[in-house]
Amino acid sequence: MRNKLRLLCLLPLLILTPGCWDLRDVNSIAFVLGVGIDVPSNPNSAKYKVTFQLAQPIPSHEGPTTESFVISRDADSILQAIQLAQAGLSRRISLSHLRAVVIGEDIARRENFQDLINYLLREPDLALQLRLVFVQNAQARDLLDTTQKFEKRPTATLVGMGRFSEQIAIIRTRDFLDFFSDLKSSNGTAYGSRALLPKGENLILRDGAAIFKDWKLAAWLNDEEVQAANWLVEKNQAVVVAKREENTYTYEVRKKDTTFKPIINEGNPSILVKVTSEGMVMEEYGKYLDLSNPENIKEMELLFAETIAQQIKTAIDKSQKELKADYLGFHKAFRRHEPKAYKTLNWSEVYPTMPIEVEVECKIKAYGLRK
């Protein structure tokens, strides 16, 4: 009986006690979904223009809406920009839902990348979840302020595109921390994601790539150049179009494997690149071949192998001769397999003239049905 009385006395206390002293009302928080960094309106008064894409909760009965808005502030740091933005908002700014960082072309060419994202690097839990993209011929604010076809927020578009990037060979997807890790391992050289904003269209086009050298944006790669480079650095599926005389054939790569074999000969470095692929002949234009004939299959395999090898050599020439920057990752192979020799090399001087041999083998596993 006494136990029952004690329990009755405790019940009011349990009901009145809050479940969590740190529970925050989401209606008092302004969630930042994307951050953009650009050259400021007046470079003499501030270092950056920082744009915040903020979630705007809208009742579902009001129908389709962008569900976000953007504000920009000129500041000397991201944290200062947050303070300036906070001064005009009735809700407390939170970066806990931040999903994308967008960097404009002008600021990426001007500023050291480490300085641009210093604040975000100090928040490891935050950095782990971020998409990173560099926008060509536009400002980051322009991208964050677009109205999308399928998604209600541009950041959702960027995140969604990343989910199926392995199926598309003409784009480069590199998350925030992976990109920064690439920069650190190569003293400021890396191969990152590019976005375009076609004029007159409310869409974000993800193709091509951004090349960094000495911690700054140095060049852009178009979609063909990215497909060529991705034979060496990505696991993307690819579509190869090969031409012979007036005939055109399309090969869809379903599986591929790329290996680097570093070689040191009397102190001189070189590397052997081996690429193997398996796929399916998807299209033929012009002369139709009887692909049930093993000789014709072999002929097609050699044609596709030659085409892929030429793409790879083009990517290597771009990296070595034009940009003189090893964003293709050959230094990683040397560091892993020839660590002692690598320590003696001045890689930035050695790489542009280092011999690189390419071997490609293609296998056709299927060719569909055709009358």
Short mmCIF file of C-alpha atoms in Angstrom, two decimals:
data_model
loop_
_atom_site.label_atom_id
_atom_site.label_comp_id
_atom_site.label_asym_id
_atom_site.label_seq_id
_atom_site.Cartn_x
_atom_site.Cartn_y
_atom_site.Cartn_z
CA MET A 1 0.00 0.00 0.00
CA ARG A 2 2.83 2.35 0.90
CA ASN A 3 4.50 1.68 -2.47
CA LYS A 4 1.29 2.58 -4.28
CA LEU A 5 1.05 5.86 -2.36
CA ARG A 6 4.66 6.72 -3.21
CA LEU A 7 3.99 6.01 -6.89
CA LEU A 8 0.94 8.28 -6.86
CA CYS A 9 3.03 11.07 -5.34
CA LEU A 10 5.72 10.70 -8.01
CA LEU A 11 3.36 10.72 -11.01
CA PRO A 12 2.73 14.52 -10.99
CA LEU A 13 6.49 15.11 -10.89
CA LEU A 14 7.07 12.82 -13.88
CA ILE A 15 4.38 14.58 -15.88
CA LEU A 16 5.73 18.06 -15.13
CA THR A 17 9.41 17.21 -15.72
CA PRO A 18 10.58 18.16 -19.26
CA GLY A 19 11.91 15.28 -21.34
CA CYS A 20 15.02 17.14 -22.53
CA TRP A 21 16.39 20.41 -21.23
CA ASP A 22 18.18 21.01 -24.60
CA LEU A 23 15.12 20.46 -26.79
CA ARG A 24 15.02 23.26 -29.36
CA ASP A 25 11.93 24.45 -31.13
CA VAL A 26 12.56 24.11 -34.87
CA ASN A 27 10.30 27.08 -35.43
CA SER A 28 12.98 29.28 -33.88
CA ILE A 29 15.81 28.04 -36.13
CA ALA A 30 16.86 29.19 -39.62
CA PHE A 31 18.41 26.14 -41.27
CA VAL A 32 21.16 26.87 -43.79
CA LEU A 33 21.08 24.37 -46.69
CA GLY A 34 23.80 25.83 -48.88
CA VAL A 35 26.65 28.31 -48.64
CA GLY A 36 28.07 30.19 -51.63
CA ILE A 37 31.30 32.18 -51.73
CA ASP A 38 32.00 34.90 -54.32
CA VAL A 39 34.05 38.02 -54.89
CA PRO A 40 32.37 40.83 -52.89
CA SER A 41 30.47 43.70 -54.47
CA ASN A 42 33.16 46.09 -53.24
CA PRO A 43 36.54 44.30 -52.91
CA ASN A 44 37.93 47.26 -50.99
CA SER A 45 35.44 46.87 -48.15
CA ALA A 46 35.37 43.09 -47.66
CA LYS A 47 37.11 39.88 -48.71
CA TYR A 48 34.13 37.69 -49.64
CA LYS A 49 30.47 37.77 -50.55
CA VAL A 50 28.90 34.90 -48.64
CA THR A 51 25.45 33.68 -49.66
CA PHE A 52 23.22 31.53 -47.47
CA GLN A 53 20.41 29.43 -48.86
CA LEU A 54 17.88 29.13 -46.04
CA ALA A 55 15.01 26.69 -45.67
CA GLN A 56 11.62 28.33 -45.66
CA PRO A 57 9.00 26.01 -44.14
CA ILE A 58 5.77 26.25 -46.14
CA PRO A 59 2.50 24.48 -45.31
CA SER A 60 1.97 21.63 -47.79
CA HIS A 61 -1.56 22.81 -48.68
CA GLU A 62 -0.08 25.88 -50.36
CA GLY A 63 1.19 23.75 -53.26
CA PRO A 64 4.58 23.68 -55.00
CA THR A 65 7.11 26.25 -53.86
CA THR A 66 10.86 26.78 -53.83
CA GLU A 67 10.79 26.39 -50.03
CA SER A 68 14.01 28.41 -49.73
CA PHE A 69 15.40 31.90 -50.11
CA VAL A 70 18.88 33.39 -50.23
CA ILE A 71 20.60 36.27 -48.48
CA SER A 72 24.13 37.55 -49.11
CA ARG A 73 26.53 39.48 -46.92
CA ASP A 74 29.95 40.97 -47.69
CA ALA A 75 32.42 40.00 -44.97
CA ASP A 76 36.04 39.11 -44.26
CA SER A 77 35.15 35.59 -43.08
CA ILE A 78 32.30 33.11 -43.13
CA LEU A 79 31.71 33.51 -39.40
CA GLN A 80 31.47 37.28 -39.75
CA ALA A 81 29.01 36.81 -42.61
CA ILE A 82 26.90 34.56 -40.37
CA GLN A 83 26.83 37.30 -37.72
CA LEU A 84 25.81 39.93 -40.29
CA ALA A 85 23.09 37.67 -41.70
CA GLN A 86 21.83 36.87 -38.21
CA ALA A 87 21.28 40.56 -37.55
CA GLY A 88 18.48 40.54 -40.12
CA LEU A 89 16.75 37.31 -39.11
CA SER A 90 14.26 36.56 -36.36
CA ARG A 91 15.45 32.93 -36.13
CA ARG A 92 18.82 31.62 -35.02
CA ILE A 93 21.02 30.46 -37.91
CA SER A 94 22.02 26.78 -37.82
CA LEU A 95 24.42 24.96 -40.17
CA SER A 96 23.38 21.51 -38.96
CA HIS A 97 21.49 20.87 -42.23
CA LEU A 98 24.14 22.34 -44.53
CA ARG A 99 24.54 20.07 -47.56
CA ALA A 100 26.41 22.00 -50.26
CA VAL A 101 29.19 24.55 -50.65
CA VAL A 102 29.33 26.43 -53.95
CA ILE A 103 32.37 28.47 -55.00
CA GLY A 104 32.20 31.11 -57.74
CA GLU A 105 34.83 31.13 -60.49
CA ASP A 106 36.32 34.55 -59.74
CA ILE A 107 36.95 33.90 -56.05
CA ALA A 108 38.26 30.38 -56.76
CA ARG A 109 40.88 31.81 -59.12
CA ARG A 110 41.86 34.57 -56.69
CA GLU A 111 41.92 33.00 -53.24
CA ASN A 112 43.75 30.05 -51.69
CA PHE A 113 41.17 27.29 -51.21
CA GLN A 114 42.35 26.66 -47.64
CA ASP A 115 41.44 30.23 -46.73
CA LEU A 116 38.03 30.00 -48.39
CA ILE A 117 36.87 27.00 -46.40
CA ASN A 118 38.88 27.38 -43.19
CA TYR A 119 35.79 27.78 -41.03
CA LEU A 120 34.10 24.66 -42.43
CA LEU A 121 37.24 22.54 -41.94
CA ARG A 122 37.07 23.27 -38.22
CA GLU A 123 33.65 21.61 -38.05
CA PRO A 124 34.46 17.95 -38.91
CA ASP A 125 30.93 16.63 -38.35
CA LEU A 126 29.65 19.30 -40.71
CA ALA A 127 32.34 18.79 -43.38
CA LEU A 128 31.65 15.05 -43.65
CA GLN A 129 28.25 15.60 -45.25
CA LEU A 130 29.06 18.37 -47.73
CA ARG A 131 28.90 18.41 -51.51
CA LEU A 132 31.35 20.80 -53.14
CA VAL A 133 30.97 22.38 -56.56
CA PHE A 134 32.67 25.18 -58.49
CA VAL A 135 30.46 27.21 -60.83
CA GLN A 136 31.86 28.43 -64.15
CA ASN A 137 31.05 31.84 -65.68
CA ALA A 138 28.69 32.68 -62.84
CA GLN A 139 28.53 33.48 -59.16
CA ALA A 140 27.75 30.98 -56.44
CA ARG A 141 24.75 33.11 -55.50
CA ASP A 142 23.30 32.64 -59.00
CA LEU A 143 23.32 28.88 -58.54
CA LEU A 144 21.80 28.95 -55.07
CA ASP A 145 19.03 31.27 -56.27
CA THR A 146 17.84 29.16 -59.22
CA THR A 147 14.39 27.58 -59.44
CA GLN A 148 14.67 23.88 -60.19
CA LYS A 149 12.53 21.61 -62.37
CA PHE A 150 12.29 18.57 -60.10
CA GLU A 151 13.63 19.66 -56.73
CA LYS A 152 12.40 22.57 -54.67
CA ARG A 153 15.92 23.63 -53.66
CA PRO A 154 19.16 23.86 -55.69
CA THR A 155 21.08 22.09 -52.92
CA ALA A 156 18.73 19.11 -53.25
CA THR A 157 19.57 19.03 -56.96
CA LEU A 158 23.32 18.92 -56.24
CA VAL A 159 22.91 16.15 -53.67
CA GLY A 160 20.60 14.18 -55.96
CA MET A 161 23.01 14.38 -58.88
CA GLY A 162 25.75 12.92 -56.73
CA ARG A 163 23.73 9.76 -56.11
CA PHE A 164 24.04 8.47 -59.67
CA SER A 165 27.35 10.06 -60.69
CA GLU A 166 28.98 6.66 -61.21
CA GLN A 167 26.62 6.10 -64.13
CA ILE A 168 27.84 9.21 -65.97
CA ALA A 169 31.41 9.43 -67.27
CA ILE A 170 31.30 13.10 -68.29
CA ILE A 171 31.10 14.50 -64.76
CA ARG A 172 33.45 14.59 -61.82
CA THR A 173 31.98 14.23 -58.34
CA ARG A 174 34.23 14.89 -55.36
CA ASP A 175 32.87 15.60 -51.91
CA PHE A 176 34.22 18.37 -49.72
CA LEU A 177 36.66 16.39 -47.55
CA ASP A 178 37.84 14.14 -50.39
CA PHE A 179 38.67 17.18 -52.51
CA PHE A 180 40.57 18.81 -49.67
CA SER A 181 42.43 15.55 -49.02
CA ASP A 182 43.49 15.50 -52.69
CA LEU A 183 44.80 19.05 -52.38
CA LYS A 184 46.80 18.25 -49.26
CA SER A 185 48.39 15.11 -50.71
CA SER A 186 49.58 16.92 -53.84
CA ASN A 187 50.50 20.36 -52.47
CA GLY A 188 47.49 22.11 -53.93
CA THR A 189 46.59 20.11 -57.04
CA ALA A 190 43.15 18.49 -57.37
CA TYR A 191 40.32 17.56 -59.73
CA GLY A 192 36.91 18.78 -58.58
CA SER A 193 33.27 19.22 -59.59
CA ARG A 194 32.00 21.83 -62.04
CA ALA A 195 28.53 23.29 -62.49
CA LEU A 196 27.12 25.41 -65.30
CA LEU A 197 24.04 27.62 -65.47
CA PRO A 198 22.84 27.64 -69.11
CA LYS A 199 21.38 31.01 -70.08
CA GLY A 200 17.61 31.13 -70.27
CA GLU A 201 17.16 27.81 -68.47
CA ASN A 202 16.29 27.21 -64.83
CA LEU A 203 18.60 24.27 -64.36
CA ILE A 204 21.99 23.32 -63.02
CA LEU A 205 24.13 21.44 -65.52
CA ARG A 206 26.70 19.13 -63.96
CA ASP A 207 29.35 18.23 -66.49
CA GLY A 208 33.05 18.88 -66.88
CA ALA A 209 35.43 19.52 -64.00
CA ALA A 210 37.52 22.11 -62.17
CA ILE A 211 41.31 21.77 -62.03
CA PHE A 212 43.21 23.25 -59.10
CA LYS A 213 46.92 24.01 -59.07
CA ASP A 214 48.82 25.74 -56.25
CA TRP A 215 45.57 25.77 -54.22
CA LYS A 216 43.70 27.90 -56.76
CA LEU A 217 41.40 27.24 -59.71
CA ALA A 218 43.63 26.92 -62.77
CA ALA A 219 41.44 25.53 -65.56
CA TRP A 220 38.18 23.89 -66.57
CA LEU A 221 37.73 20.56 -68.36
CA ASN A 222 34.83 20.04 -70.75
CA ASP A 223 32.75 16.86 -70.80
CA GLU A 224 34.95 15.05 -73.34
CA GLU A 225 38.10 15.86 -71.37
CA VAL A 226 36.47 14.62 -68.18
CA GLN A 227 35.44 11.32 -69.75
CA ALA A 228 39.07 10.89 -70.86
CA ALA A 229 40.40 11.71 -67.39
CA ASN A 230 37.85 9.51 -65.65
CA TRP A 231 39.34 6.38 -67.22
CA LEU A 232 42.21 6.99 -64.79
CA VAL A 233 40.56 8.32 -61.64
CA GLU A 234 36.91 7.23 -61.45
CA LYS A 235 34.85 4.03 -61.52
CA ASN A 236 32.17 5.60 -63.69
CA GLN A 237 30.41 3.67 -66.37
CA ALA A 238 31.14 5.13 -69.80
CA VAL A 239 29.78 5.34 -73.31
CA VAL A 240 32.44 5.07 -76.02
CA VAL A 241 31.71 6.21 -79.56
CA ALA A 242 34.21 4.77 -82.05
CA LYS A 243 34.44 5.68 -85.72
CA ARG A 244 36.01 3.87 -88.65
CA GLU A 245 35.68 5.36 -92.12
CA GLU A 246 31.98 6.36 -92.33
CA ASN A 247 30.81 3.89 -89.70
CA THR A 248 30.00 4.67 -86.06
CA TYR A 249 29.72 2.19 -83.19
CA THR A 250 28.68 2.74 -79.57
CA TYR A 251 30.05 0.68 -76.68
CA GLU A 252 28.53 0.92 -73.21
CA VAL A 253 31.10 0.08 -70.53
CA ARG A 254 29.53 -1.85 -67.67
CA LYS A 255 32.74 -2.73 -65.83
CA LYS A 256 36.27 -1.38 -65.90
CA ASP A 257 39.52 -1.65 -64.01
CA THR A 258 42.50 0.71 -64.11
CA THR A 259 45.94 0.02 -62.63
CA PHE A 260 49.11 2.10 -62.45
CA LYS A 261 52.49 0.35 -62.43
CA PRO A 262 55.30 2.73 -61.37
CA ILE A 263 58.73 1.95 -62.81
CA ILE A 264 62.14 3.23 -61.71
CA ASN A 265 64.92 2.63 -64.23
CA GLU A 266 68.35 3.95 -63.22
CA GLY A 267 66.66 6.62 -61.13
CA ASN A 268 64.29 7.70 -63.92
CA PRO A 269 60.56 7.30 -63.23
CA SER A 270 57.94 6.12 -65.71
CA ILE A 271 54.56 4.50 -65.39
CA LEU A 272 52.50 1.86 -67.16
CA VAL A 273 48.73 2.36 -67.24
CA LYS A 274 46.59 -0.72 -67.84
CA VAL A 275 42.85 -0.43 -68.47
CA THR A 276 40.48 -3.35 -68.96
CA SER A 277 36.78 -3.00 -69.70
CA GLU A 278 33.72 -5.12 -70.30
CA GLY A 279 30.60 -3.90 -72.01
CA MET A 280 27.99 -4.14 -74.69
CA VAL A 281 27.68 -2.89 -78.27
CA MET A 282 24.60 -0.67 -78.15
CA GLU A 283 24.48 1.02 -81.56
CA GLU A 284 25.79 0.64 -85.11
CA TYR A 285 25.53 3.24 -87.85
CA GLY A 286 26.75 2.66 -91.38
CA LYS A 287 28.22 -0.77 -92.01
CA TYR A 288 26.49 -3.42 -89.91
CA LEU A 289 28.72 -6.23 -88.72
CA ASP A 290 27.62 -9.77 -87.98
CA LEU A 291 28.56 -9.77 -84.31
CA SER A 292 27.80 -13.46 -83.99
CA ASN A 293 31.07 -13.90 -85.89
CA PRO A 294 34.00 -14.03 -83.38
CA GLU A 295 36.30 -12.32 -85.90
CA ASN A 296 33.99 -9.30 -86.08
CA ILE A 297 33.77 -9.18 -82.28
CA LYS A 298 37.57 -9.14 -82.09
CA GLU A 299 37.70 -6.35 -84.67
CA MET A 300 35.23 -4.28 -82.64
CA GLU A 301 37.13 -4.89 -79.40
CA LEU A 302 40.33 -3.61 -80.99
CA LEU A 303 38.52 -0.55 -82.36
CA PHE A 304 37.08 0.37 -78.97
CA ALA A 305 40.43 -0.28 -77.26
CA GLU A 306 42.18 2.08 -79.69
CA THR A 307 39.52 4.76 -79.09
CA ILE A 308 39.79 4.50 -75.30
CA ALA A 309 43.60 4.52 -75.43
CA GLN A 310 43.49 7.71 -77.49
CA GLN A 311 41.14 9.34 -74.98
CA ILE A 312 43.48 8.44 -72.12
CA LYS A 313 46.54 9.76 -73.96
CA THR A 314 44.68 13.02 -74.61
CA ALA A 315 43.93 13.33 -70.87
CA ILE A 316 47.57 12.66 -69.98
CA ASP A 317 48.81 15.23 -72.51
CA LYS A 318 46.42 17.82 -71.07
CA SER A 319 47.70 17.12 -67.58
CA GLN A 320 51.42 16.94 -68.42
CA LYS A 321 52.01 19.36 -71.28
CA GLU A 322 49.32 22.00 -70.94
CA LEU A 323 48.54 22.26 -67.22
CA LYS A 324 51.72 20.64 -65.83
CA ALA A 325 49.69 19.40 -62.88
CA ASP A 326 49.22 15.80 -61.73
CA TYR A 327 45.50 15.84 -60.95
CA LEU A 328 45.25 12.30 -62.35
CA GLY A 329 46.87 10.81 -59.26
CA PHE A 330 50.06 9.23 -60.62
CA HIS A 331 51.98 10.55 -57.60
CA LYS A 332 49.79 8.42 -55.32
CA ALA A 333 50.87 5.25 -57.16
CA PHE A 334 54.55 6.16 -56.79
CA ARG A 335 54.15 7.09 -53.14
CA ARG A 336 52.42 3.78 -52.44
CA HIS A 337 54.59 1.40 -54.50
CA GLU A 338 57.95 3.22 -54.64
CA PRO A 339 58.03 5.28 -51.42
CA LYS A 340 61.82 5.56 -51.16
CA ALA A 341 62.24 6.63 -54.77
CA TYR A 342 59.30 9.03 -54.51
CA LYS A 343 60.91 10.91 -51.63
CA THR A 344 63.91 11.70 -53.83
CA LEU A 345 61.81 13.11 -56.67
CA ASN A 346 60.78 16.71 -57.16
CA TRP A 347 57.42 15.61 -58.51
CA SER A 348 56.27 18.96 -59.90
CA GLU A 349 59.41 19.06 -62.07
CA VAL A 350 59.55 15.37 -62.96
CA TYR A 351 55.89 14.83 -63.83
CA PRO A 352 55.49 17.00 -66.98
CA THR A 353 58.12 14.99 -68.90
CA MET A 354 57.70 11.55 -67.30
CA PRO A 355 57.08 8.74 -69.86
CA ILE A 356 53.61 7.20 -69.49
CA GLU A 357 52.64 4.11 -71.48
CA VAL A 358 48.99 3.11 -71.97
CA GLU A 359 47.60 -0.38 -72.61
CA VAL A 360 43.87 -0.99 -73.09
CA GLU A 361 41.93 -4.23 -73.43
CA CYS A 362 38.20 -4.30 -74.24
CA LYS A 363 35.81 -7.21 -74.02
CA ILE A 364 32.37 -7.28 -75.62
CA LYS A 365 30.10 -9.42 -73.47
CA ALA A 366 26.85 -8.76 -75.33
CA TYR A 367 25.57 -7.04 -78.44
CA GLY A 368 21.78 -7.28 -78.19
CA LEU A 369 19.40 -8.47 -80.88
CA ARG A 370 18.96 -7.06 -84.36
CA LYS A 371 17.15 -8.41 -87.39
#
